[in-house]
Amino acid sequence: MSSDQHPPRLDIDRILSDPGVRIVVCCGSGGVGKTTTAAALALRAAEQHGRRTVVLTIDPARRLAQSLGLTELDNTPRPVKGVGEGTDGSLHAMMLDMKRTFDEVVLAHTDPAKAAEIFANPFYQAMSSTFSGTQEYMAMEKLGHLHAQGEWDLIVVDTPPSRSALDFLDAPARLGRFLDGRMLRLLLAPARAGGRSVFGLVTASFGVFSRVVQKVLGAQLLTDLSGFVAALDSMFGGFRQRAEQTFQILQAPETAFLVVATPEKDAIREAAYFARRLGEERMPLAGLVVNRVHGTQVPQLSAEASLAAAAAFADAGEQAPTADALRIHAALAALADRERAVTAGFAAEFPEVATVSVTAQPADVHDIDGLRMIGSAISQP
C-alpha cells in the first residue's frame, strides 16, 4: 500500500446488525481499551440493532462490570438494566469463572456420585483453579455452551490482555497432546484394566514405573493424580470433541474477530501478531479498531508551519496567547503524524484489513452513557 492510500473503512454496524454473525471476539494487548470496546459493541448491538446480546469477559478485571453499572460479574449472565427496553434487544454480561465452569462440565457429564468423587480430589481442586491452560479450555467450554444454548443473537468475547488472548485457539491441540501423552496413558492403564489404583499394579511391567513416579511425585500426590485421571477418563473424549467443535465455530463465517490497538509501536506490533496468527488459523479477521487516536481541528496546518508562526509572533513581541495556541497545535499535530506513521506500518502489511480509528476521549469511560459514546464513535461512517 502506498503512503497516499488508506485501508478500507471498518463498518461496525454492518457486523453488529448481521444476523449471520453470532460471535464477535475482541483481542489485543493490555491497556488498549479492549474491554471498553467489547462492552460498547455489545451495548450498541442490543440498543441500535435489537439483538439479544451477551458479553463474556475472560479478564478478571472489574472494569467491565463497573462500566455496565453492575457491582460484580460471575459465571452466570447478568442483565444490564435500562438496555433494550421497549425493543427486542437486551444485554447481559458475565465473567468466566474457571473453576465453576469446570465444575459444571463435570456435573453435566458424570453421575452425582462420580462428580462428588472428582470434586473431593485434591488434584482436581488444584487443576480447576490454577493449572496452566485450564482457563483456555474453560473459555472454549463456556463459549461453546453459550453458542449451543441458542439464547443469544450475539456473543461478544473480551479476551485476556497480551498474547494469551489467543491461547484458547491452542486449547484443542494442547488438550489432545495431554490426552495422548505417554504419562497419561500409563496412569490410565490401571483404571482401564479394572479400576485399580497405580499402587495396585505391582506387576513386572508397571512396578518400576510406579516406584519411580512415586519417588518423584510422592505417594499421596500420585494417588490423587491417579484417582483424578481415572475419574475424568470417561469425559475427556467429549471434552476434546467439544473444544474442537468450538474451534470450528471460531473459523466459521458466523464469527468476527476484531483486533483492538492504540497507535503506539508496541500495541500495533501486537496487533500485527494477532492478525498473522488469525490468518494462520484461518480465523475470520473482520478488522482493526485503533483507539485513542489524536488529531487537530485544522489538519491542513502542519506542525512545522504552526511552530514557525508561533516563533514569528514571539519575535514580534505580540499575540502571546496566539503563539501559545500555535505551539499546542504543533505538539498535537506532531503527535498525530507519529500515530499515522505507526498505524501505516500495519496497513502496509495488511492492506486488506478494514480499519476504524476512534478519537481519544477526554476522560475514562465508566458508565453506560460513556459506552454509548464509544459505540457511536466506532460506528461513525
CSV table of C-alpha atoms in Angstrom, one decimal:
chain,number,residue,atom,x,y,z
A,1,MET,CA,0.0,0.0,0.0
A,2,SER,CA,1.4,3.4,-1.0
A,3,SER,CA,1.6,6.2,1.5
A,4,ASP,CA,-1.3,8.1,0.0
A,5,GLN,CA,-3.6,5.1,0.2
A,6,HIS,CA,-5.8,4.2,3.1
A,7,PRO,CA,-7.1,0.8,4.4
A,8,PRO,CA,-10.8,0.1,3.8
A,9,ARG,CA,-13.2,1.5,6.4
A,10,LEU,CA,-14.4,-0.9,9.0
A,11,ASP,CA,-18.2,-0.9,9.1
A,12,ILE,CA,-19.0,-1.9,12.6
A,13,ASP,CA,-22.8,-1.5,12.3
A,14,ARG,CA,-22.8,-3.9,9.4
A,15,ILE,CA,-21.2,-6.6,11.6
A,16,LEU,CA,-23.4,-5.9,14.6
A,17,SER,CA,-26.6,-5.9,12.6
A,18,ASP,CA,-25.8,-9.0,10.5
A,19,PRO,CA,-27.9,-11.9,11.8
A,20,GLY,CA,-25.3,-14.3,10.3
A,21,VAL,CA,-22.7,-13.0,12.8
A,22,ARG,CA,-23.2,-14.7,16.1
A,23,ILE,CA,-19.8,-14.2,17.8
A,24,VAL,CA,-17.5,-11.2,18.0
A,25,VAL,CA,-14.1,-11.8,19.6
A,26,CYS,CA,-12.1,-8.7,20.7
A,27,CYS,CA,-8.4,-9.4,21.1
A,28,GLY,CA,-5.4,-7.2,21.7
A,29,SER,CA,-2.7,-6.3,24.1
A,30,GLY,CA,-3.3,-4.8,27.5
A,31,GLY,CA,-4.2,-1.2,28.0
A,32,VAL,CA,-5.7,-0.5,24.6
A,33,GLY,CA,-9.3,-0.2,25.6
A,34,LYS,CA,-10.3,-3.7,24.6
A,35,THR,CA,-12.7,-4.2,27.4
A,36,THR,CA,-14.4,-0.9,26.8
A,37,THR,CA,-14.6,-1.7,23.1
A,38,ALA,CA,-16.3,-5.0,23.8
A,39,ALA,CA,-18.8,-3.5,26.2
A,40,ALA,CA,-19.6,-0.7,23.8
A,41,LEU,CA,-20.1,-3.1,20.8
A,42,ALA,CA,-22.4,-5.3,22.9
A,43,LEU,CA,-24.4,-2.3,24.1
A,44,ARG,CA,-24.8,-0.9,20.6
A,45,ALA,CA,-25.8,-4.3,19.2
A,46,ALA,CA,-28.6,-4.5,21.8
A,47,GLU,CA,-29.8,-0.9,21.6
A,48,GLN,CA,-29.3,0.0,17.9
A,49,HIS,CA,-29.9,-3.4,16.3
A,50,GLY,CA,-32.3,-5.1,18.6
A,51,ARG,CA,-30.1,-8.1,19.2
A,52,ARG,CA,-30.2,-10.3,22.3
A,53,THR,CA,-26.5,-9.9,23.3
A,54,VAL,CA,-24.2,-11.3,26.0
A,55,VAL,CA,-20.7,-10.0,26.6
A,56,LEU,CA,-18.3,-12.5,28.1
A,57,THR,CA,-15.0,-11.4,29.7
A,58,ILE,CA,-12.1,-13.7,30.4
A,59,ASP,CA,-10.1,-10.9,32.0
A,60,PRO,CA,-10.9,-10.8,35.8
A,61,ALA,CA,-10.6,-7.0,36.0
A,62,ARG,CA,-13.7,-5.2,37.3
A,63,ARG,CA,-13.8,-2.6,34.5
A,64,LEU,CA,-16.5,-4.3,32.5
A,65,ALA,CA,-18.8,-4.7,35.5
A,66,GLN,CA,-18.3,-1.1,36.6
A,67,SER,CA,-18.9,0.4,33.1
A,68,LEU,CA,-22.2,-1.6,32.8
A,69,GLY,CA,-23.4,-0.4,36.2
A,70,LEU,CA,-23.1,-3.9,37.8
A,71,THR,CA,-21.5,-4.5,41.2
A,72,GLU,CA,-19.9,-7.7,40.0
A,73,LEU,CA,-19.8,-10.3,37.3
A,74,ASP,CA,-19.8,-14.1,37.7
A,75,ASN,CA,-20.3,-17.3,35.6
A,76,THR,CA,-24.0,-16.5,35.0
A,77,PRO,CA,-25.1,-13.9,32.5
A,78,ARG,CA,-26.5,-10.9,34.4
A,79,PRO,CA,-29.0,-8.5,32.8
A,80,VAL,CA,-27.9,-4.9,32.3
A,81,LYS,CA,-30.7,-2.7,33.5
A,82,GLY,CA,-32.1,0.0,31.2
A,83,VAL,CA,-30.8,-1.5,28.0
A,84,GLY,CA,-33.2,-2.5,25.2
A,85,GLU,CA,-36.4,-1.5,27.0
A,86,GLY,CA,-39.2,-1.4,24.5
A,87,THR,CA,-37.2,-3.2,21.8
A,88,ASP,CA,-36.3,-6.8,21.0
A,89,GLY,CA,-32.7,-6.2,22.2
A,90,SER,CA,-31.2,-7.0,25.5
A,91,LEU,CA,-27.8,-7.0,27.1
A,92,HIS,CA,-26.3,-9.5,29.6
A,93,ALA,CA,-22.8,-9.6,31.0
A,94,MET,CA,-20.7,-12.3,32.6
A,95,MET,CA,-17.2,-13.2,33.6
A,96,LEU,CA,-15.6,-16.6,33.1
A,97,ASP,CA,-15.3,-18.4,36.4
A,98,MET,CA,-12.7,-21.1,35.6
A,99,LYS,CA,-13.4,-23.4,38.5
A,100,ARG,CA,-17.2,-23.1,38.3
A,101,THR,CA,-17.2,-23.8,34.6
A,102,PHE,CA,-15.1,-26.9,35.2
A,103,ASP,CA,-17.5,-28.0,37.9
A,104,GLU,CA,-20.4,-27.5,35.5
A,105,VAL,CA,-18.7,-29.7,32.9
A,106,VAL,CA,-18.2,-32.4,35.4
A,107,LEU,CA,-21.8,-32.2,36.6
A,108,ALA,CA,-23.1,-32.3,33.1
A,109,HIS,CA,-21.2,-35.4,32.0
A,110,THR,CA,-21.0,-37.6,35.1
A,111,ASP,CA,-23.4,-39.0,37.6
A,112,PRO,CA,-23.6,-37.3,41.1
A,113,ALA,CA,-21.5,-39.9,42.9
A,114,LYS,CA,-18.7,-39.7,40.3
A,115,ALA,CA,-18.9,-35.9,40.4
A,116,ALA,CA,-18.6,-35.8,44.2
A,117,GLU,CA,-15.5,-38.1,43.9
A,118,ILE,CA,-13.9,-35.7,41.4
A,119,PHE,CA,-14.7,-32.6,43.4
A,120,ALA,CA,-13.1,-34.1,46.5
A,121,ASN,CA,-9.9,-34.9,44.7
A,122,PRO,CA,-7.1,-32.5,45.7
A,123,PHE,CA,-5.5,-32.7,42.2
A,124,TYR,CA,-8.8,-31.7,40.6
A,125,GLN,CA,-9.2,-28.8,43.1
A,126,ALA,CA,-5.8,-27.5,42.1
A,127,MET,CA,-6.2,-28.1,38.4
A,128,SER,CA,-9.6,-26.5,38.2
A,129,SER,CA,-8.3,-23.3,39.8
A,130,THR,CA,-4.7,-22.7,38.8
A,131,PHE,CA,-3.4,-25.3,36.3
A,132,SER,CA,-1.8,-23.8,33.3
A,133,GLY,CA,-4.1,-24.0,30.3
A,134,THR,CA,-7.3,-24.7,32.3
A,135,GLN,CA,-8.6,-21.1,31.7
A,136,GLU,CA,-8.3,-21.6,27.9
A,137,TYR,CA,-10.0,-24.9,28.0
A,138,MET,CA,-12.8,-23.5,30.1
A,139,ALA,CA,-13.2,-20.5,27.8
A,140,MET,CA,-13.8,-22.8,24.9
A,141,GLU,CA,-16.3,-24.8,27.0
A,142,LYS,CA,-18.2,-21.6,28.1
A,143,LEU,CA,-18.2,-20.1,24.6
A,144,GLY,CA,-19.4,-23.4,23.1
A,145,HIS,CA,-22.1,-23.7,25.8
A,146,LEU,CA,-23.4,-20.1,25.2
A,147,HIS,CA,-23.4,-20.8,21.4
A,148,ALA,CA,-25.2,-24.1,21.8
A,149,GLN,CA,-27.9,-22.7,24.0
A,150,GLY,CA,-29.3,-20.6,21.1
A,151,GLU,CA,-30.5,-18.0,23.6
A,152,TRP,CA,-28.3,-15.2,22.2
A,153,ASP,CA,-28.3,-13.5,18.9
A,154,LEU,CA,-24.8,-12.2,19.5
A,155,ILE,CA,-21.9,-13.2,21.9
A,156,VAL,CA,-19.2,-10.6,22.4
A,157,VAL,CA,-16.0,-12.0,23.9
A,158,ASP,CA,-13.5,-9.8,25.7
A,159,THR,CA,-10.3,-11.8,25.8
A,160,PRO,CA,-7.4,-11.5,28.3
A,161,PRO,CA,-4.7,-8.9,27.6
A,162,SER,CA,-1.4,-9.8,25.8
A,163,ARG,CA,-0.8,-12.8,23.5
A,164,SER,CA,-2.5,-15.1,26.0
A,165,ALA,CA,-5.7,-13.8,24.4
A,166,LEU,CA,-5.3,-16.3,21.6
A,167,ASP,CA,-4.2,-19.2,23.8
A,168,PHE,CA,-7.7,-20.6,23.6
A,169,LEU,CA,-7.0,-21.3,19.9
A,170,ASP,CA,-4.4,-23.8,21.0
A,171,ALA,CA,-6.8,-25.5,23.5
A,172,PRO,CA,-8.0,-28.4,21.4
A,173,ALA,CA,-4.4,-29.3,20.2
A,174,ARG,CA,-3.0,-28.9,23.7
A,175,LEU,CA,-5.7,-31.0,25.2
A,176,GLY,CA,-5.1,-33.6,22.6
A,177,ARG,CA,-1.4,-33.7,23.3
A,178,PHE,CA,-2.2,-34.1,27.0
A,179,LEU,CA,-4.8,-36.9,26.5
A,180,ASP,CA,-2.5,-38.7,24.1
A,181,GLY,CA,0.6,-38.3,26.2
A,182,ARG,CA,2.5,-41.3,27.4
A,183,MET,CA,2.4,-40.4,31.1
A,184,LEU,CA,-1.4,-40.1,31.0
A,185,ARG,CA,-1.8,-43.4,29.2
A,186,LEU,CA,0.3,-45.1,31.9
A,187,LEU,CA,-1.7,-43.5,34.7
A,188,LEU,CA,-5.0,-44.5,32.9
A,189,ALA,CA,-3.8,-48.1,32.3
A,190,PRO,CA,-4.7,-49.5,35.7
A,191,ALA,CA,-8.1,-47.8,35.8
A,192,ARG,CA,-9.0,-49.1,32.4
A,193,ALA,CA,-7.7,-52.6,33.4
A,194,GLY,CA,-10.3,-52.8,36.2
A,195,GLY,CA,-10.4,-49.7,38.4
A,196,ARG,CA,-7.3,-50.5,40.5
A,197,SER,CA,-5.0,-47.7,41.6
A,198,VAL,CA,-1.5,-47.3,40.3
A,199,PHE,CA,-0.2,-48.8,43.5
A,200,GLY,CA,-2.3,-51.9,43.0
A,201,LEU,CA,-0.4,-52.5,39.8
A,202,VAL,CA,2.7,-54.1,41.2
A,203,THR,CA,3.5,-56.1,38.2
A,204,ALA,CA,6.7,-56.6,36.3
A,205,SER,CA,5.7,-54.1,33.6
A,206,PHE,CA,4.4,-51.3,35.9
A,207,GLY,CA,6.1,-51.9,39.2
A,208,VAL,CA,9.3,-50.0,38.2
A,209,PHE,CA,7.3,-47.1,36.7
A,210,SER,CA,5.1,-46.8,39.8
A,211,ARG,CA,8.1,-46.8,42.1
A,212,VAL,CA,9.9,-44.2,40.1
A,213,VAL,CA,6.9,-41.9,39.8
A,214,GLN,CA,6.1,-42.3,43.4
A,215,LYS,CA,9.7,-41.3,44.3
A,216,VAL,CA,9.5,-38.2,42.2
A,217,LEU,CA,5.9,-37.1,43.0
A,218,GLY,CA,5.3,-38.5,46.4
A,219,ALA,CA,2.9,-41.3,47.3
A,220,GLN,CA,-0.1,-39.1,48.2
A,221,LEU,CA,0.3,-36.9,45.1
A,222,LEU,CA,0.5,-39.9,42.8
A,223,THR,CA,-2.6,-41.4,44.5
A,224,ASP,CA,-4.5,-38.1,43.9
A,225,LEU,CA,-3.3,-37.8,40.4
A,226,SER,CA,-4.2,-41.4,39.5
A,227,GLY,CA,-7.7,-41.1,41.0
A,228,PHE,CA,-8.2,-37.8,39.2
A,229,VAL,CA,-7.2,-39.2,35.9
A,230,ALA,CA,-9.3,-42.3,36.3
A,231,ALA,CA,-12.4,-40.4,37.4
A,232,LEU,CA,-12.2,-38.0,34.4
A,233,ASP,CA,-11.3,-40.7,31.9
A,234,SER,CA,-14.9,-41.1,30.7
A,235,MET,CA,-15.4,-37.4,30.0
A,236,PHE,CA,-12.1,-36.4,28.4
A,237,GLY,CA,-13.1,-37.6,25.0
A,238,GLY,CA,-16.2,-35.5,25.0
A,239,PHE,CA,-14.2,-32.5,26.3
A,240,ARG,CA,-11.8,-32.7,23.4
A,241,GLN,CA,-14.6,-33.1,20.9
A,242,ARG,CA,-16.5,-30.0,22.2
A,243,ALA,CA,-13.3,-28.0,22.1
A,244,GLU,CA,-12.7,-28.9,18.5
A,245,GLN,CA,-16.3,-28.1,17.6
A,246,THR,CA,-15.9,-24.6,19.2
A,247,PHE,CA,-12.6,-24.1,17.3
A,248,GLN,CA,-14.5,-24.9,14.1
A,249,ILE,CA,-17.2,-22.3,15.1
A,250,LEU,CA,-14.4,-19.7,15.5
A,251,GLN,CA,-13.3,-20.5,12.0
A,252,ALA,CA,-16.8,-20.1,10.5
A,253,PRO,CA,-18.3,-17.0,8.9
A,254,GLU,CA,-20.6,-16.5,11.9
A,255,THR,CA,-17.6,-15.4,13.9
A,256,ALA,CA,-15.9,-12.0,13.5
A,257,PHE,CA,-12.5,-11.3,15.1
A,258,LEU,CA,-11.7,-7.6,15.9
A,259,VAL,CA,-8.1,-6.7,16.8
A,260,VAL,CA,-8.0,-3.7,19.2
A,261,ALA,CA,-5.0,-1.5,19.5
A,262,THR,CA,-3.7,2.0,20.1
A,263,PRO,CA,-1.5,4.0,17.7
A,264,GLU,CA,1.7,3.0,19.6
A,265,LYS,CA,4.5,0.9,18.4
A,266,ASP,CA,4.1,-1.9,20.9
A,267,ALA,CA,0.3,-2.1,20.5
A,268,ILE,CA,0.5,-2.1,16.7
A,269,ARG,CA,3.2,-4.8,16.8
A,270,GLU,CA,0.9,-7.0,18.9
A,271,ALA,CA,-2.0,-6.2,16.6
A,272,ALA,CA,0.2,-7.4,13.7
A,273,TYR,CA,1.0,-10.6,15.6
A,274,PHE,CA,-2.7,-11.2,16.2
A,275,ALA,CA,-3.5,-10.6,12.5
A,276,ARG,CA,-0.8,-13.0,11.4
A,277,ARG,CA,-1.9,-15.7,13.9
A,278,LEU,CA,-5.6,-15.4,12.9
A,279,GLY,CA,-4.6,-15.8,9.3
A,280,GLU,CA,-2.6,-18.9,10.0
A,281,GLU,CA,-5.5,-20.4,11.8
A,282,ARG,CA,-8.0,-19.4,9.1
A,283,MET,CA,-10.0,-17.3,11.6
A,284,PRO,CA,-12.2,-14.6,10.1
A,285,LEU,CA,-10.5,-11.2,10.9
A,286,ALA,CA,-13.1,-8.6,10.4
A,287,GLY,CA,-10.9,-5.6,11.1
A,288,LEU,CA,-8.8,-3.4,13.3
A,289,VAL,CA,-10.1,-0.9,15.9
A,290,VAL,CA,-7.5,1.8,16.7
A,291,ASN,CA,-8.4,3.6,20.0
A,292,ARG,CA,-7.2,6.9,21.4
A,293,VAL,CA,-6.3,8.5,18.1
A,294,HIS,CA,-5.3,12.2,18.2
A,295,GLY,CA,-6.0,14.8,15.6
A,296,THR,CA,-6.4,18.6,15.2
A,297,GLN,CA,-9.3,20.8,14.2
A,298,VAL,CA,-7.1,22.4,11.5
A,299,PRO,CA,-5.4,19.3,9.9
A,300,GLN,CA,-4.1,21.4,6.9
A,301,LEU,CA,-1.9,23.4,9.3
A,302,SER,CA,1.3,21.4,9.8
A,303,ALA,CA,3.3,21.2,12.9
A,304,GLU,CA,6.2,23.0,11.2
A,305,ALA,CA,4.1,25.8,9.9
A,306,SER,CA,2.5,26.2,13.3
A,307,LEU,CA,5.8,26.5,15.1
A,308,ALA,CA,7.1,28.9,12.5
A,309,ALA,CA,4.0,31.2,13.0
A,310,ALA,CA,4.4,30.9,16.8
A,311,ALA,CA,8.1,32.0,16.5
A,312,ALA,CA,7.1,34.9,14.3
A,313,PHE,CA,4.6,36.2,16.9
A,314,ALA,CA,7.1,35.8,19.7
A,315,ASP,CA,9.8,37.7,17.7
A,316,ALA,CA,7.3,40.5,17.2
A,317,GLY,CA,6.6,40.6,20.9
A,318,GLU,CA,2.8,40.4,20.4
A,319,GLN,CA,-0.1,38.0,20.4
A,320,ALA,CA,1.4,35.8,23.1
A,321,PRO,CA,-1.8,33.8,23.6
A,322,THR,CA,-2.0,33.1,19.9
A,323,ALA,CA,1.7,31.9,19.9
A,324,ASP,CA,0.9,29.6,22.8
A,325,ALA,CA,-2.1,28.2,21.0
A,326,LEU,CA,0.0,27.6,17.9
A,327,ARG,CA,2.6,25.7,19.9
A,328,ILE,CA,-0.1,23.5,21.4
A,329,HIS,CA,-1.4,22.8,17.9
A,330,ALA,CA,2.1,22.0,16.7
A,331,ALA,CA,2.6,19.4,19.5
A,332,LEU,CA,-0.8,17.8,18.8
A,333,ALA,CA,-0.2,17.8,15.0
A,334,ALA,CA,3.3,16.2,15.5
A,335,LEU,CA,1.7,13.5,17.8
A,336,ALA,CA,-1.0,12.8,15.1
A,337,ASP,CA,1.7,12.5,12.5
A,338,ARG,CA,3.6,10.0,14.6
A,339,GLU,CA,0.5,7.9,15.2
A,340,ARG,CA,-0.4,7.9,11.5
A,341,ALA,CA,3.1,6.6,10.7
A,342,VAL,CA,2.8,3.8,13.3
A,343,THR,CA,-0.6,2.6,12.0
A,344,ALA,CA,0.6,2.9,8.4
A,345,GLY,CA,3.0,0.0,9.2
A,346,PHE,CA,0.1,-2.3,10.0
A,347,ALA,CA,-1.8,-1.1,6.9
A,348,ALA,CA,1.3,-1.8,4.7
A,349,GLU,CA,1.5,-5.4,5.9
A,350,PHE,CA,-2.3,-6.0,5.9
A,351,PRO,CA,-3.7,-3.7,3.3
A,352,GLU,CA,-7.0,-5.7,3.0
A,353,VAL,CA,-7.8,-5.4,6.7
A,354,ALA,CA,-10.6,-2.8,7.3
A,355,THR,CA,-9.8,-0.3,10.0
A,356,VAL,CA,-11.6,2.3,12.1
A,357,SER,CA,-10.0,5.0,14.3
A,358,VAL,CA,-11.6,6.1,17.5
A,359,THR,CA,-10.7,9.6,18.7
A,360,ALA,CA,-9.1,9.8,22.2
A,361,GLN,CA,-11.7,10.7,24.8
A,362,PRO,CA,-11.2,13.4,27.4
A,363,ALA,CA,-11.9,11.1,30.3
A,364,ASP,CA,-12.1,7.3,31.0
A,365,VAL,CA,-15.3,5.6,30.3
A,366,HIS,CA,-17.0,4.4,33.4
A,367,ASP,CA,-20.8,4.2,32.7
A,368,ILE,CA,-23.4,3.3,30.2
A,369,ASP,CA,-23.5,6.8,28.6
A,370,GLY,CA,-19.8,6.7,28.1
A,371,LEU,CA,-20.1,3.3,26.4
A,372,ARG,CA,-22.8,4.7,24.1
A,373,MET,CA,-20.5,7.5,23.0
A,374,ILE,CA,-17.7,5.0,22.3
A,375,GLY,CA,-20.1,2.8,20.3
A,376,SER,CA,-21.2,5.8,18.2
A,377,ALA,CA,-17.5,6.8,17.7
A,378,ILE,CA,-16.6,3.3,16.5
A,379,SER,CA,-19.6,3.2,14.1
A,380,GLN,CA,-19.2,6.6,12.5
A,381,PRO,CA,-19.2,6.4,8.7
